[in-house]
mmCIF file of C-alpha atoms and ligand atoms in Angstrom:
data_model
loop_
_atom_site.group_PDB
_atom_site.id
_atom_site.type_symbol
_atom_site.label_atom_id
_atom_site.label_comp_id
_atom_site.label_asym_id
_atom_site.label_seq_id
_atom_site.Cartn_x
_atom_site.Cartn_y
_atom_site.Cartn_z
ATOM 1 C CA UNK A 14 -2.476 0.322 -7.617
ATOM 2 C CA UNK A 15 -0.590 1.279 -3.997
ATOM 3 C CA UNK A 16 -0.109 5.352 -3.981
ATOM 4 C CA UNK A 17 2.381 6.281 -0.890
ATOM 5 C CA UNK A 18 1.117 9.528 0.611
ATOM 6 C CA UNK A 19 3.434 11.071 1.918
ATOM 7 C CA UNK A 20 1.957 15.086 3.341
ATOM 8 C CA UNK A 21 5.045 16.367 5.937
ATOM 9 C CA UNK A 22 4.505 19.695 6.828
ATOM 10 C CA UNK A 23 2.792 23.345 6.153
ATOM 11 C CA UNK A 24 0.373 23.606 4.228
ATOM 12 C CA UNK A 25 1.652 19.320 3.022
ATOM 13 C CA UNK A 26 -1.198 18.106 4.513
ATOM 14 C CA UNK A 27 -3.791 20.014 3.791
ATOM 15 C CA UNK A 28 -2.928 19.967 0.233
ATOM 16 C CA UNK A 29 -2.909 16.645 -0.032
ATOM 17 C CA UNK A 30 -6.118 16.548 1.628
ATOM 18 C CA UNK A 31 -7.740 18.062 -0.699
ATOM 19 C CA UNK A 32 -5.509 15.768 -3.629
ATOM 20 C CA UNK A 33 -7.484 13.356 -1.657
ATOM 21 C CA UNK A 34 -10.327 13.171 -2.590
ATOM 22 C CA UNK A 35 -10.074 14.589 -5.675
ATOM 23 C CA UNK A 36 -8.021 10.423 -6.430
ATOM 24 C CA UNK A 37 -11.100 8.711 -4.776
ATOM 25 C CA UNK A 38 -14.210 10.515 -5.961
ATOM 26 C CA UNK A 39 -12.187 8.898 -9.332
ATOM 27 C CA UNK A 40 -13.318 5.514 -7.505
ATOM 28 C CA UNK A 41 -11.591 2.140 -5.218
ATOM 29 C CA UNK A 42 -8.571 1.702 -7.273
ATOM 30 C CA UNK A 43 -5.899 2.601 -5.484
ATOM 31 C CA UNK A 44 -4.614 1.579 -1.862
ATOM 32 C CA UNK A 45 -3.892 4.956 -0.390
ATOM 33 C CA UNK A 46 -1.129 4.014 2.733
ATOM 34 C CA UNK A 47 0.007 7.447 4.227
ATOM 35 C CA UNK A 48 3.359 7.750 6.738
ATOM 36 C CA UNK A 49 5.259 10.946 8.289
ATOM 37 C CA UNK A 50 7.865 13.064 6.197
ATOM 38 C CA UNK A 51 9.767 15.842 7.105
ATOM 39 C CA UNK A 52 9.516 16.924 9.823
ATOM 40 C CA UNK A 53 6.376 15.734 10.311
ATOM 41 C CA UNK A 54 8.818 12.785 10.428
ATOM 42 C CA UNK A 55 11.824 14.031 12.586
ATOM 43 C CA UNK A 56 8.946 15.485 15.763
ATOM 44 C CA UNK A 57 7.579 11.566 15.111
ATOM 45 C CA UNK A 58 10.760 9.850 15.446
ATOM 46 C CA UNK A 59 13.803 12.079 15.401
ATOM 47 C CA UNK A 60 14.374 10.821 10.999
ATOM 48 C CA UNK A 61 13.436 12.946 7.815
ATOM 49 C CA UNK A 62 13.173 10.086 6.105
ATOM 50 C CA UNK A 63 12.765 7.086 8.495
ATOM 51 C CA UNK A 64 12.893 3.886 7.331
ATOM 52 C CA UNK A 65 8.728 2.568 7.864
ATOM 53 C CA UNK A 66 8.040 5.746 4.843
ATOM 54 C CA UNK A 67 11.212 4.723 2.775
ATOM 55 C CA UNK A 68 10.451 0.983 2.793
ATOM 56 C CA UNK A 69 6.381 2.481 1.730
ATOM 57 C CA UNK A 70 7.560 4.635 -1.516
ATOM 58 C CA UNK A 71 10.059 1.731 -2.539
ATOM 59 C CA UNK A 72 6.844 -0.763 -2.423
ATOM 60 C CA UNK A 73 3.901 1.393 -3.780
ATOM 61 C CA UNK A 74 3.471 1.982 -7.173
ATOM 62 C CA UNK A 75 4.150 5.523 -7.302
ATOM 63 C CA UNK A 76 4.611 7.302 -4.372
ATOM 64 C CA UNK A 77 3.064 11.642 -3.528
ATOM 65 C CA UNK A 78 4.326 13.616 -1.331
ATOM 66 C CA UNK A 79 3.393 17.854 -0.291
ATOM 67 C CA UNK A 80 6.575 19.760 1.159
ATOM 68 C CA UNK A 81 8.967 19.705 3.714
ATOM 69 C CA UNK A 82 10.470 22.121 6.267
ATOM 70 C CA UNK A 83 9.383 24.668 8.037
ATOM 71 C CA UNK A 84 11.377 27.060 9.613
ATOM 72 C CA UNK A 85 11.953 25.306 13.293
ATOM 73 C CA UNK A 86 13.744 22.841 12.722
ATOM 74 C CA UNK A 87 16.800 25.782 10.853
ATOM 75 C CA UNK A 88 18.623 24.676 13.583
ATOM 76 C CA UNK A 89 18.665 20.849 13.160
ATOM 77 C CA UNK A 90 22.192 19.703 12.170
ATOM 78 C CA UNK A 91 21.619 19.071 8.401
ATOM 79 C CA UNK A 92 21.284 15.261 8.427
ATOM 80 C CA UNK A 93 18.131 15.614 10.435
ATOM 81 C CA UNK A 94 16.721 18.558 8.306
ATOM 82 C CA UNK A 95 13.510 17.815 7.100
ATOM 83 C CA UNK A 96 15.011 18.467 2.904
ATOM 84 C CA UNK A 97 16.684 15.162 3.386
ATOM 85 C CA UNK A 98 13.769 13.674 3.494
ATOM 86 C CA UNK A 99 13.387 14.313 -0.863
ATOM 87 C CA UNK A 100 16.917 14.307 -1.086
ATOM 88 C CA UNK A 101 16.869 10.703 0.405
ATOM 89 C CA UNK A 102 13.478 10.104 -1.116
ATOM 90 C CA UNK A 103 15.463 11.359 -4.228
ATOM 91 C CA UNK A 104 18.379 9.460 -3.988
ATOM 92 C CA UNK A 105 18.176 6.539 -2.816
ATOM 93 C CA UNK A 106 14.616 5.607 -5.518
ATOM 94 C CA UNK A 107 16.690 6.562 -8.337
ATOM 95 C CA UNK A 108 14.914 9.304 -9.247
ATOM 96 C CA UNK A 109 16.350 11.610 -12.381
ATOM 97 C CA UNK A 110 14.876 13.137 -13.903
ATOM 98 C CA UNK A 111 13.178 15.686 -12.666
ATOM 99 C CA UNK A 112 9.818 16.990 -15.212
ATOM 100 C CA UNK A 113 8.957 20.881 -14.266
ATOM 101 C CA UNK A 114 6.229 21.582 -16.275
ATOM 102 C CA UNK A 115 6.659 25.532 -16.829
ATOM 103 C CA UNK A 116 2.574 26.779 -18.275
ATOM 104 C CA UNK A 117 0.253 30.285 -18.515
ATOM 105 C CA UNK A 118 -3.260 29.504 -18.142
ATOM 106 C CA UNK A 119 -5.246 32.768 -19.989
ATOM 107 C CA UNK A 120 -7.189 33.154 -16.843
ATOM 108 C CA UNK A 121 -4.152 33.499 -14.640
ATOM 109 C CA UNK A 122 -2.529 36.093 -17.332
ATOM 110 C CA UNK A 123 -3.021 38.671 -15.302
ATOM 111 C CA UNK A 124 -1.726 36.752 -11.862
ATOM 112 C CA UNK A 125 1.747 36.992 -13.366
ATOM 113 C CA UNK A 126 4.415 39.696 -12.024
ATOM 114 C CA UNK A 127 5.116 39.819 -16.269
ATOM 115 C CA UNK A 128 2.956 41.477 -19.174
ATOM 116 C CA UNK A 129 0.682 39.779 -20.950
ATOM 117 C CA UNK A 130 1.571 39.438 -24.397
ATOM 118 C CA UNK A 131 5.405 38.263 -22.657
ATOM 119 C CA UNK A 132 3.750 35.011 -20.599
ATOM 120 C CA UNK A 133 0.639 34.417 -22.858
ATOM 121 C CA UNK A 134 0.171 30.825 -24.047
ATOM 122 C CA UNK A 135 3.522 30.310 -22.517
ATOM 123 C CA UNK A 136 3.431 26.444 -21.981
ATOM 124 C CA UNK A 137 7.761 25.336 -21.373
ATOM 125 C CA UNK A 138 8.816 22.657 -19.990
ATOM 126 C CA UNK A 139 12.363 22.247 -17.624
ATOM 127 C CA UNK A 140 13.967 18.648 -17.532
ATOM 128 C CA UNK A 141 16.229 19.049 -14.276
ATOM 129 C CA UNK A 142 19.012 16.895 -13.971
ATOM 130 C CA UNK A 143 17.981 15.495 -9.597
ATOM 131 C CA UNK A 144 20.533 13.162 -8.562
ATOM 132 C CA UNK A 145 24.102 14.763 -9.537
ATOM 133 C CA UNK A 146 25.812 17.950 -9.112
ATOM 134 C CA UNK A 147 26.881 19.384 -5.661
ATOM 135 C CA UNK A 148 23.345 18.444 -4.472
ATOM 136 C CA UNK A 149 25.367 15.591 -4.213
ATOM 137 C CA UNK A 150 28.933 15.212 -5.517
ATOM 138 C CA UNK A 151 32.137 14.574 -2.062
ATOM 139 C CA UNK A 152 34.102 15.972 -0.863
ATOM 140 C CA UNK A 153 32.411 18.469 1.060
ATOM 141 C CA UNK A 154 32.304 19.792 4.816
ATOM 142 C CA UNK A 155 33.947 22.671 6.672
ATOM 143 C CA UNK A 156 37.862 22.426 6.713
ATOM 144 C CA UNK A 157 40.220 24.729 7.933
ATOM 145 C CA UNK A 158 41.129 26.547 4.878
ATOM 146 C CA UNK A 159 45.108 26.319 3.170
ATOM 147 C CA UNK A 160 44.260 29.528 0.935
ATOM 148 C CA UNK A 161 47.226 31.773 0.791
ATOM 149 C CA UNK A 162 46.018 35.146 1.644
ATOM 150 C CA UNK A 163 43.498 33.831 4.454
ATOM 151 C CA UNK A 164 45.796 30.608 5.996
ATOM 152 C CA UNK A 165 43.872 28.224 8.507
ATOM 153 C CA UNK A 166 40.301 30.274 9.218
ATOM 154 C CA UNK A 167 37.139 27.798 8.305
ATOM 155 C CA UNK A 168 36.457 27.383 4.559
ATOM 156 C CA UNK A 169 33.196 25.437 3.243
ATOM 157 C CA UNK A 170 33.213 23.152 0.106
ATOM 158 C CA UNK A 171 31.615 21.092 -1.940
ATOM 159 C CA UNK A 172 32.065 19.321 -4.380
ATOM 160 C CA UNK A 173 30.148 19.674 -8.499
ATOM 161 C CA UNK A 174 30.860 16.993 -10.802
ATOM 162 C CA UNK A 175 29.099 14.290 -13.827
ATOM 163 C CA UNK A 176 29.421 11.773 -15.591
ATOM 164 C CA UNK A 177 30.103 11.148 -19.257
ATOM 165 C CA UNK A 178 26.563 7.814 -18.592
ATOM 166 C CA UNK A 179 24.619 10.634 -15.865
ATOM 167 C CA UNK A 180 24.364 13.654 -18.849
ATOM 168 C CA UNK A 181 23.117 11.473 -20.859
ATOM 169 C CA UNK A 182 20.826 9.686 -19.509
ATOM 170 C CA UNK A 183 18.876 12.823 -17.862
ATOM 171 C CA UNK A 184 20.132 14.369 -22.528
ATOM 172 C CA UNK A 185 18.220 11.328 -23.721
ATOM 173 C CA UNK A 186 14.927 11.888 -20.896
ATOM 174 C CA UNK A 187 15.002 16.147 -22.578
ATOM 175 C CA UNK A 188 15.195 15.345 -26.532
ATOM 176 C CA UNK A 189 11.883 12.711 -25.915
ATOM 177 C CA UNK A 190 10.301 14.963 -24.226
ATOM 178 C CA UNK A 191 10.973 17.284 -27.292
ATOM 179 C CA UNK A 192 10.234 14.918 -29.536
ATOM 180 C CA UNK A 193 6.395 15.328 -28.047
ATOM 181 C CA UNK A 194 6.259 18.488 -27.967
ATOM 182 C CA UNK A 195 7.881 22.400 -29.887
ATOM 183 C CA UNK A 196 11.523 18.928 -31.439
ATOM 184 C CA UNK A 197 14.026 22.013 -29.773
ATOM 185 C CA UNK A 198 15.898 21.946 -26.743
ATOM 186 C CA UNK A 199 18.328 24.710 -24.979
ATOM 187 C CA UNK A 200 21.204 22.217 -22.975
ATOM 188 C CA UNK A 201 21.687 25.165 -19.563
ATOM 189 C CA UNK A 202 25.557 25.297 -19.008
ATOM 190 C CA UNK A 203 28.296 27.642 -17.404
ATOM 191 C CA UNK A 204 30.510 26.337 -20.098
ATOM 192 C CA UNK A 205 31.793 29.605 -20.146
ATOM 193 C CA UNK A 206 33.982 28.052 -16.267
ATOM 194 C CA UNK A 207 33.576 25.467 -15.713
ATOM 195 C CA UNK A 208 34.875 22.000 -16.100
ATOM 196 C CA UNK A 209 31.753 19.839 -15.106
ATOM 197 C CA UNK A 210 30.196 22.271 -17.625
ATOM 198 C CA UNK A 211 33.007 21.352 -20.278
ATOM 199 C CA UNK A 212 31.371 17.994 -20.811
ATOM 200 C CA UNK A 213 28.311 18.134 -20.053
ATOM 201 C CA UNK A 214 28.055 19.937 -23.513
ATOM 202 C CA UNK A 215 29.823 17.625 -25.041
ATOM 203 C CA UNK A 216 27.856 14.368 -24.307
ATOM 204 C CA UNK A 217 25.098 16.536 -25.088
ATOM 205 C CA UNK A 218 25.464 17.865 -28.778
ATOM 206 C CA UNK A 219 27.039 14.334 -29.125
ATOM 207 C CA UNK A 220 24.154 13.098 -28.735
ATOM 208 C CA UNK A 221 21.504 15.596 -30.227
ATOM 209 C CA UNK A 222 23.716 13.459 -33.725
ATOM 210 C CA UNK A 223 21.015 10.747 -32.298
ATOM 211 C CA UNK A 224 17.496 12.886 -31.922
ATOM 212 C CA UNK A 225 18.485 15.170 -35.808
ATOM 213 C CA UNK A 226 14.452 15.702 -36.023
ATOM 214 C CA UNK A 227 15.278 17.970 -32.571
ATOM 215 C CA UNK A 228 16.560 21.493 -32.735
ATOM 216 C CA UNK A 229 19.822 21.287 -29.643
ATOM 217 C CA UNK A 230 20.893 24.564 -28.486
ATOM 218 C CA UNK A 231 23.116 26.110 -25.758
ATOM 219 C CA UNK A 232 22.555 28.669 -23.374
ATOM 220 C CA UNK A 233 24.697 29.676 -19.932
ATOM 221 C CA UNK A 234 23.064 29.301 -16.753
ATOM 222 C CA UNK A 235 22.904 33.397 -16.666
ATOM 223 C CA UNK A 236 21.478 34.369 -19.942
ATOM 224 C CA UNK A 237 19.057 31.560 -19.397
ATOM 225 C CA UNK A 238 17.735 33.318 -16.268
ATOM 226 C CA UNK A 239 17.666 36.278 -18.868
ATOM 227 C CA UNK A 240 16.080 34.869 -21.237
ATOM 228 C CA UNK A 241 13.790 33.416 -18.691
ATOM 229 C CA UNK A 242 12.311 36.833 -18.259
ATOM 230 C CA UNK A 243 12.961 38.138 -21.357
ATOM 231 C CA UNK A 244 11.199 36.457 -23.663
ATOM 232 C CA UNK A 245 10.616 32.924 -22.344
ATOM 233 C CA UNK A 246 8.106 31.694 -25.657
ATOM 234 C CA UNK A 247 11.418 31.642 -27.071
ATOM 235 C CA UNK A 248 12.016 28.676 -24.671
ATOM 236 C CA UNK A 249 11.285 24.787 -25.549
ATOM 237 C CA UNK A 250 13.073 22.116 -23.735
ATOM 238 C CA UNK A 251 14.717 22.987 -21.241
ATOM 239 C CA UNK A 252 17.353 20.429 -19.783
ATOM 240 C CA UNK A 253 19.818 21.391 -16.815
ATOM 241 C CA UNK A 254 21.724 20.327 -14.334
ATOM 242 C CA UNK A 255 21.056 19.372 -10.894
ATOM 243 C CA UNK A 256 21.620 23.526 -9.043
ATOM 244 C CA UNK A 257 20.967 26.106 -11.918
ATOM 245 C CA UNK A 258 17.480 23.757 -12.046
ATOM 246 C CA UNK A 259 17.300 24.246 -9.007
ATOM 247 C CA UNK A 260 17.091 28.468 -10.042
ATOM 248 C CA UNK A 261 15.934 28.619 -12.588
ATOM 249 C CA UNK A 262 12.368 26.261 -12.320
ATOM 250 C CA UNK A 263 12.055 28.749 -9.747
ATOM 251 C CA UNK A 264 12.464 30.890 -11.681
ATOM 252 C CA UNK A 265 10.155 29.708 -15.018
ATOM 253 C CA UNK A 266 7.502 28.868 -12.279
ATOM 254 C CA UNK A 267 6.975 32.063 -11.089
ATOM 255 C CA UNK A 268 6.429 33.284 -14.873
ATOM 256 C CA UNK A 269 3.154 31.739 -14.868
ATOM 257 C CA UNK A 270 1.469 33.745 -12.265
ATOM 258 C CA UNK A 271 1.649 31.287 -9.484
ATOM 259 C CA UNK A 272 3.894 28.659 -8.222
ATOM 260 C CA UNK A 273 1.082 26.882 -6.255
ATOM 261 C CA UNK A 274 0.108 25.444 -10.415
ATOM 262 C CA UNK A 275 3.338 23.873 -10.973
ATOM 263 C CA UNK A 276 3.036 19.529 -10.543
ATOM 264 C CA UNK A 277 6.359 18.398 -11.297
ATOM 265 C CA UNK A 278 7.472 14.495 -11.277
ATOM 266 C CA UNK A 279 10.584 12.403 -10.793
ATOM 267 C CA UNK A 280 10.937 9.401 -12.419
ATOM 268 C CA UNK A 281 13.432 6.287 -12.673
ATOM 269 C CA UNK A 282 14.093 4.508 -15.161
ATOM 270 C CA UNK A 283 11.599 3.633 -15.160
ATOM 271 C CA UNK A 284 9.248 5.148 -14.843
ATOM 272 C CA UNK A 285 7.892 5.098 -11.233
ATOM 273 C CA UNK A 286 7.967 8.170 -10.066
ATOM 274 C CA UNK A 287 7.371 10.774 -7.544
ATOM 275 C CA UNK A 288 4.924 13.679 -7.780
ATOM 276 C CA UNK A 289 5.062 17.640 -6.103
ATOM 277 C CA UNK A 290 4.075 20.085 -6.861
ATOM 278 C CA UNK A 291 6.588 22.729 -7.340
ATOM 279 C CA UNK A 292 5.959 24.225 -4.136
ATOM 280 C CA UNK A 293 7.443 24.207 -1.084
ATOM 281 C CA UNK A 294 6.040 24.339 2.514
ATOM 282 C CA UNK A 295 4.892 27.368 2.735
ATOM 283 C CA UNK A 296 4.885 27.160 6.874
ATOM 284 C CA UNK A 297 3.449 31.147 7.219
ATOM 285 C CA UNK A 298 0.036 29.729 5.415
ATOM 286 C CA UNK A 299 0.136 26.347 7.636
ATOM 287 C CA UNK A 300 -2.805 25.085 8.616
ATOM 288 C CA UNK A 301 -5.547 28.615 7.839
ATOM 289 C CA UNK A 302 -6.551 26.170 3.869
ATOM 290 C CA UNK A 303 -6.319 29.241 1.874
ATOM 291 C CA UNK A 304 -2.847 27.288 -0.297
ATOM 292 C CA UNK A 305 -3.541 26.318 -3.545
ATOM 293 C CA UNK A 306 -3.677 22.863 -4.126
ATOM 294 C CA UNK A 307 -4.105 22.562 -7.527
ATOM 295 C CA UNK A 308 -0.671 21.806 -7.602
ATOM 296 C CA UNK A 309 -0.023 19.143 -5.561
ATOM 297 C CA UNK A 310 -4.137 17.671 -8.192
ATOM 298 C CA UNK A 311 -1.879 18.432 -11.183
ATOM 299 C CA UNK A 312 0.725 16.434 -9.556
ATOM 300 C CA UNK A 313 -1.806 13.683 -9.171
ATOM 301 C CA UNK A 314 -2.549 13.558 -13.542
ATOM 302 C CA UNK A 315 0.535 14.193 -13.783
ATOM 303 C CA UNK A 316 1.381 10.170 -11.403
ATOM 304 C CA UNK A 317 -1.720 9.003 -12.975
ATOM 305 C CA UNK A 318 -0.371 9.321 -17.093
ATOM 306 C CA UNK A 319 4.001 8.551 -16.163
ATOM 307 C CA UNK A 320 3.088 5.963 -13.525
ATOM 308 C CA UNK A 321 -0.106 4.406 -13.273
ATOM 309 C CA UNK A 322 -0.637 4.707 -16.772
ATOM 310 C CA UNK A 323 -4.094 6.142 -16.778
ATOM 311 C CA UNK A 324 -3.822 8.264 -19.585
ATOM 312 C CA UNK A 325 -7.591 9.055 -19.873
ATOM 313 C CA UNK A 326 -8.268 9.564 -16.388
ATOM 314 C CA UNK A 327 -6.024 12.254 -16.054
ATOM 315 C CA UNK A 328 -6.924 14.131 -18.830
ATOM 316 C CA UNK A 329 -10.255 14.207 -17.180
ATOM 317 C CA UNK A 330 -8.860 15.258 -13.859
ATOM 318 C CA UNK A 331 -6.475 18.148 -15.796
ATOM 319 C CA UNK A 332 -9.955 19.157 -17.402
ATOM 320 C CA UNK A 333 -11.385 19.732 -13.441
ATOM 321 C CA UNK A 334 -8.881 21.356 -13.001
ATOM 322 C CA UNK A 335 -9.284 23.500 -16.338
ATOM 323 C CA UNK A 336 -13.127 24.301 -16.046
ATOM 324 C CA UNK A 337 -12.470 25.487 -11.638
ATOM 325 C CA UNK A 338 -10.500 28.100 -13.141
ATOM 326 C CA UNK A 339 -12.915 28.608 -16.190
ATOM 327 C CA UNK A 340 -15.768 29.026 -13.845
ATOM 328 C CA UNK A 341 -13.963 32.086 -11.857
ATOM 329 C CA UNK A 342 -13.191 29.819 -8.799
ATOM 330 C CA UNK A 343 -9.934 30.658 -7.145
ATOM 331 C CA UNK A 344 -7.235 30.603 -4.377
ATOM 332 C CA UNK A 345 -5.814 33.659 -2.975
ATOM 333 C CA UNK A 346 -2.880 33.918 -4.326
ATOM 334 C CA UNK A 347 -4.617 33.535 -7.722
ATOM 335 C CA UNK A 348 -7.844 35.732 -6.799
ATOM 336 C CA UNK A 349 -8.340 38.304 -9.290
ATOM 337 C CA UNK A 350 -11.233 40.841 -8.425
ATOM 338 C CA UNK A 351 -13.983 39.818 -9.564
ATOM 339 C CA UNK A 352 -13.576 36.167 -10.284
ATOM 340 C CA UNK A 353 -14.909 33.862 -5.950
ATOM 341 C CA UNK A 354 -12.263 32.897 -3.654
ATOM 342 C CA UNK A 355 -12.002 29.748 -2.658
ATOM 343 C CA UNK A 356 -10.448 27.830 0.272
ATOM 344 C CA UNK A 357 -7.856 24.396 -0.131
ATOM 345 C CA UNK A 358 -10.465 22.116 0.637
ATOM 346 C CA UNK A 359 -13.387 23.905 -0.675
ATOM 347 C CA UNK A 360 -11.372 24.125 -4.043
ATOM 348 C CA UNK A 361 -10.624 20.578 -3.915
ATOM 349 C CA UNK A 362 -13.992 19.479 -3.260
ATOM 350 C CA UNK A 363 -14.846 22.215 -6.470
ATOM 351 C CA UNK A 364 -12.207 19.676 -8.386
ATOM 352 C CA UNK A 365 -14.659 16.664 -6.991
ATOM 353 C CA UNK A 366 -17.988 18.168 -8.675
ATOM 354 C CA UNK A 367 -15.816 19.743 -11.851
ATOM 355 C CA UNK A 368 -15.137 16.112 -12.295
ATOM 356 C CA UNK A 369 -18.274 14.681 -13.695
HETATM 357 C C1 LIG B 156 13.361 21.458 -4.985
HETATM 358 C C2 LIG B 156 13.055 22.428 -3.129
HETATM 359 C C3 LIG B 156 14.565 21.310 -2.835
HETATM 360 C C4 LIG B 156 16.028 21.432 -3.432
HETATM 361 C C5 LIG B 156 14.610 21.458 -1.041
HETATM 362 C C6 LIG B 156 13.768 21.512 -0.208
HETATM 363 C C7 LIG B 156 15.989 20.734 -1.213
HETATM 364 O O1 LIG B 156 14.448 23.367 -4.180
HETATM 365 O O2 LIG B 156 13.225 20.790 -4.600
HETATM 366 O O3 LIG B 156 13.591 21.882 -5.827
HETATM 367 O O4 LIG B 156 16.941 22.012 -3.081
HETATM 368 O O5 LIG B 156 16.408 20.392 -5.094
HETATM 369 MG MG1 LIG B 157 14.095 24.857 -4.901
#
């Protein structure tokens, strides 16, 4: 099994190193090949997604990704910014289906900013489309405006679009996922304003007829943002486009107390995937050995399950993570009085010990 390991920037190298400890503890089964990505790759070779890194990702069975981005690259032209690495990987590899589970561990209920009764036992899944929408739509750019009130001034513009097959394929992913859960799909759009959303809703409604065993509802994105903090447990699977999914998945992640706990998977049509924590590169705490590696370790478990067919090993890792929480081990982001604070590396070691 060849795994492309792309640590990236900020806390990426530390959380990946802790995760590699866990994978290696499963025995000599993986051929882990590391390559630079994001700002690190730009520093090294002048591009955030160098051809050799892309080739490695294409040839691997799965990709384990850390995080990209740092303020020091903020002045680069957009095509050279670290974020282009993850967007490029998603596009080049056809990773259109993004799974972002938001699970509230009982031990961490107190870490949430919401009341325990609102988030205790929370287990929802955001399914975000990742290859389309305003993220990749053209035309886009900065031009001279033809606005009647402001003619000639500079204006930025982007294009939102979704075709029927694009909506249908992500819709199917969501319905299939719901079948293995509580059999509810909430499709989130802005159909009261946007044509793109109107078509999205039509396609989802039609698709729903193929999944009569799954309860389908529709919600406008502004209301969904509100319902997520008001009554998050009313959701099961939420399916939405790239831009709305970006925003709602951060909101859902934070409901659980720490974004440092949440894994994610981005899959292509054959279940080849890229696995990364839901959080970013956190340059402010990079190199301090304080970042929480559990989201990345749980992402590796998702990788074993979805792309490598190693369900038993995935469950072993997930049980080990549950065990370290029960043992009271915490990184600083989830620390509460009475628990034991560990560094990034030490948390990786604790998970390795909990495996056996
Ligand atoms: C995410 C991130 C990315 C996105 C950025 C880094 C381009 O926010 O994975 O949610 O917007 O998709
Ligand atoms: Mg995001």
